[in-house]
PDB file of C-alpha atoms in Angstrom:
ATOM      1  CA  UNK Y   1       0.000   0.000   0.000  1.00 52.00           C
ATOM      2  CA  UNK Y   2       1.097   3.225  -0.628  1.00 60.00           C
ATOM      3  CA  UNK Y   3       1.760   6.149   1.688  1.00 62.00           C
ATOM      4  CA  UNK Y   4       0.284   9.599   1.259  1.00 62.00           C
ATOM      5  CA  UNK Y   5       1.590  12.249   3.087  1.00 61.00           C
ATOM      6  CA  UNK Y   6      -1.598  14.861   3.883  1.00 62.00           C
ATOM      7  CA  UNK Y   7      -0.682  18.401   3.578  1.00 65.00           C
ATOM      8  CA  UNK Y   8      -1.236  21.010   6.363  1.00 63.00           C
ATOM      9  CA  UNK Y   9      -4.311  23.283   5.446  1.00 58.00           C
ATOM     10  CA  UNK Y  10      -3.343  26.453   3.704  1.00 59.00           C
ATOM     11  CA  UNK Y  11      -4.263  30.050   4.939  1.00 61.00           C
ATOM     12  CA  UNK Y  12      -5.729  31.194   2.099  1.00 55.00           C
ATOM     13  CA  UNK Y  13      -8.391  30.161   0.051  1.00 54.00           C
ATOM     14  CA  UNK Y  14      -8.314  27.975  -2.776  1.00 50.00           C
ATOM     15  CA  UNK Y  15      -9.262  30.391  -5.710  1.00 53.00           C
ATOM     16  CA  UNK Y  16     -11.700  28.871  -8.527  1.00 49.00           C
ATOM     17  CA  UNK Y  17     -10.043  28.245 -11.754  1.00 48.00           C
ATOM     18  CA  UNK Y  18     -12.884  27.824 -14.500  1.00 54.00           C
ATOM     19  CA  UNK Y  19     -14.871  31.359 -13.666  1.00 54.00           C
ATOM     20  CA  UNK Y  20     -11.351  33.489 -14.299  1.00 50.00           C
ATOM     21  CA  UNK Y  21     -10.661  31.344 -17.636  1.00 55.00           C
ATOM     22  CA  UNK Y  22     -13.905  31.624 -18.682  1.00 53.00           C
ATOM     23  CA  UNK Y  23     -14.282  35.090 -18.381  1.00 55.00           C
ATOM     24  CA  UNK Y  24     -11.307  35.147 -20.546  1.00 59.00           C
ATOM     25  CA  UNK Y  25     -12.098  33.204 -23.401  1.00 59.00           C
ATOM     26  CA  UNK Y  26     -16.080  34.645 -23.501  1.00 59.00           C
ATOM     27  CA  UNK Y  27     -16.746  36.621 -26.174  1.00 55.00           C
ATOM     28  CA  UNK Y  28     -17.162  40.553 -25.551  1.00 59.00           C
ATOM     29  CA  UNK Y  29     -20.471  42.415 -27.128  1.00 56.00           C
ATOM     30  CA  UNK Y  30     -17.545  44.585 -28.999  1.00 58.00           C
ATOM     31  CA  UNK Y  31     -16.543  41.103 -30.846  1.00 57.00           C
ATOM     32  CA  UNK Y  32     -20.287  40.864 -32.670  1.00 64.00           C
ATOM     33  CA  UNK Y  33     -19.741  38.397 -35.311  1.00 70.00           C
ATOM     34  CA  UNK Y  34     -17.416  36.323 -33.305  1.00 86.00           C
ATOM     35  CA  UNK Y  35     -19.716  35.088 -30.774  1.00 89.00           C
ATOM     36  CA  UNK Y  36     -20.547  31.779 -33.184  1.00 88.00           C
ATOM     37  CA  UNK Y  37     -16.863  30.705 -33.779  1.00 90.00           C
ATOM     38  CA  UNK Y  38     -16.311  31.866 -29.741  1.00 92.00           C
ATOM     39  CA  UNK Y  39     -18.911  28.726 -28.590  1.00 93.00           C
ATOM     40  CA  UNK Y  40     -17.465  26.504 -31.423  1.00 93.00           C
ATOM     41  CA  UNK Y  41     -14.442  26.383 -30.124  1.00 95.00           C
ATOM     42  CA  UNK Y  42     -15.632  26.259 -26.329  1.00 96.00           C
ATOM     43  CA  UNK Y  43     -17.286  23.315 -27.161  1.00 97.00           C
ATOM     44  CA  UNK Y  44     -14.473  21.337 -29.012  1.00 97.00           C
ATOM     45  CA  UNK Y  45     -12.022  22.610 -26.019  1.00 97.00           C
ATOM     46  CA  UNK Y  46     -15.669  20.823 -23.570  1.00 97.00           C
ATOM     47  CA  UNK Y  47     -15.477  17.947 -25.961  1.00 97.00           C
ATOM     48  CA  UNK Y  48     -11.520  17.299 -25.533  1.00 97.00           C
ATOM     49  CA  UNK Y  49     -11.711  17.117 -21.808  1.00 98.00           C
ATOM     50  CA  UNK Y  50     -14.637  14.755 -21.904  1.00 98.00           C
ATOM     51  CA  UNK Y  51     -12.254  12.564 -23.640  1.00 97.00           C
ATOM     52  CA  UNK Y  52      -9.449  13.546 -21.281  1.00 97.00           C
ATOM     53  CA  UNK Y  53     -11.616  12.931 -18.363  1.00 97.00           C
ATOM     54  CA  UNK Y  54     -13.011   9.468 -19.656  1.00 97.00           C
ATOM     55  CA  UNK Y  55      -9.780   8.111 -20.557  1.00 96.00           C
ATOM     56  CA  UNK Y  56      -8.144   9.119 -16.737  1.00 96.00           C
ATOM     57  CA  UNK Y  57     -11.447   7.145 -15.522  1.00 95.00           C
ATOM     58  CA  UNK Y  58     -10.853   4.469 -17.097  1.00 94.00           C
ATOM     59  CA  UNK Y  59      -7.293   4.322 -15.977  1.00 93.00           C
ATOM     60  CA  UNK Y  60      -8.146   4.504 -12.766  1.00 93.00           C
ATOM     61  CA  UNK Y  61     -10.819   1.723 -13.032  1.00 91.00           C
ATOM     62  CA  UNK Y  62      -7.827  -0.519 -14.378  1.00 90.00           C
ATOM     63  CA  UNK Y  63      -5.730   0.736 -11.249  1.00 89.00           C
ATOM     64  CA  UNK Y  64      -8.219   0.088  -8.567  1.00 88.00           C
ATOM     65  CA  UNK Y  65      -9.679  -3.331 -10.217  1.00 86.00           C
ATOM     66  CA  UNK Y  66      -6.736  -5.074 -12.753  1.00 69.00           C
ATOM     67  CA  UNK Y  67      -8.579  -8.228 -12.043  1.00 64.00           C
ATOM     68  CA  UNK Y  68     -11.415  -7.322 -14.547  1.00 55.00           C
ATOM     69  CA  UNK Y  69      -8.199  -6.617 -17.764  1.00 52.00           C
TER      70      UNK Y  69
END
Protein backbone atom coordinates (compact mmCIF):
# COMPACT_ATOMS: atom_id res chain seq x y z
CA UNK A 1 0.00 0.00 0.00
CA UNK A 2 1.10 3.23 -0.63
CA UNK A 3 1.76 6.15 1.69
CA UNK A 4 0.28 9.60 1.26
CA UNK A 5 1.59 12.25 3.09
CA UNK A 6 -1.60 14.86 3.88
CA UNK A 7 -0.68 18.40 3.58
CA UNK A 8 -1.24 21.01 6.36
CA UNK A 9 -4.31 23.28 5.45
CA UNK A 10 -3.34 26.45 3.70
CA UNK A 11 -4.26 30.05 4.94
CA UNK A 12 -5.73 31.19 2.10
CA UNK A 13 -8.39 30.16 0.05
CA UNK A 14 -8.31 27.98 -2.78
CA UNK A 15 -9.26 30.39 -5.71
CA UNK A 16 -11.70 28.87 -8.53
CA UNK A 17 -10.04 28.24 -11.75
CA UNK A 18 -12.88 27.82 -14.50
CA UNK A 19 -14.87 31.36 -13.67
CA UNK A 20 -11.35 33.49 -14.30
CA UNK A 21 -10.66 31.34 -17.64
CA UNK A 22 -13.91 31.62 -18.68
CA UNK A 23 -14.28 35.09 -18.38
CA UNK A 24 -11.31 35.15 -20.55
CA UNK A 25 -12.10 33.20 -23.40
CA UNK A 26 -16.08 34.64 -23.50
CA UNK A 27 -16.75 36.62 -26.17
CA UNK A 28 -17.16 40.55 -25.55
CA UNK A 29 -20.47 42.41 -27.13
CA UNK A 30 -17.54 44.59 -29.00
CA UNK A 31 -16.54 41.10 -30.85
CA UNK A 32 -20.29 40.86 -32.67
CA UNK A 33 -19.74 38.40 -35.31
CA UNK A 34 -17.42 36.32 -33.30
CA UNK A 35 -19.72 35.09 -30.77
CA UNK A 36 -20.55 31.78 -33.18
CA UNK A 37 -16.86 30.70 -33.78
CA UNK A 38 -16.31 31.87 -29.74
CA UNK A 39 -18.91 28.73 -28.59
CA UNK A 40 -17.46 26.50 -31.42
CA UNK A 41 -14.44 26.38 -30.12
CA UNK A 42 -15.63 26.26 -26.33
CA UNK A 43 -17.29 23.32 -27.16
CA UNK A 44 -14.47 21.34 -29.01
CA UNK A 45 -12.02 22.61 -26.02
CA UNK A 46 -15.67 20.82 -23.57
CA UNK A 47 -15.48 17.95 -25.96
CA UNK A 48 -11.52 17.30 -25.53
CA UNK A 49 -11.71 17.12 -21.81
CA UNK A 50 -14.64 14.75 -21.90
CA UNK A 51 -12.25 12.56 -23.64
CA UNK A 52 -9.45 13.55 -21.28
CA UNK A 53 -11.62 12.93 -18.36
CA UNK A 54 -13.01 9.47 -19.66
CA UNK A 55 -9.78 8.11 -20.56
CA UNK A 56 -8.14 9.12 -16.74
CA UNK A 57 -11.45 7.14 -15.52
CA UNK A 58 -10.85 4.47 -17.10
CA UNK A 59 -7.29 4.32 -15.98
CA UNK A 60 -8.15 4.50 -12.77
CA UNK A 61 -10.82 1.72 -13.03
CA UNK A 62 -7.83 -0.52 -14.38
CA UNK A 63 -5.73 0.74 -11.25
CA UNK A 64 -8.22 0.09 -8.57
CA UNK A 65 -9.68 -3.33 -10.22
CA UNK A 66 -6.74 -5.07 -12.75
CA UNK A 67 -8.58 -8.23 -12.04
CA UNK A 68 -11.41 -7.32 -14.55
CA UNK A 69 -8.20 -6.62 -17.76
Amino acid sequence: PRRTVRRAPTSQPVREVAPVAAARTAPTPAAGGDWERSLAERERELERLRRILEDDRLRYQQVRQPQLQ
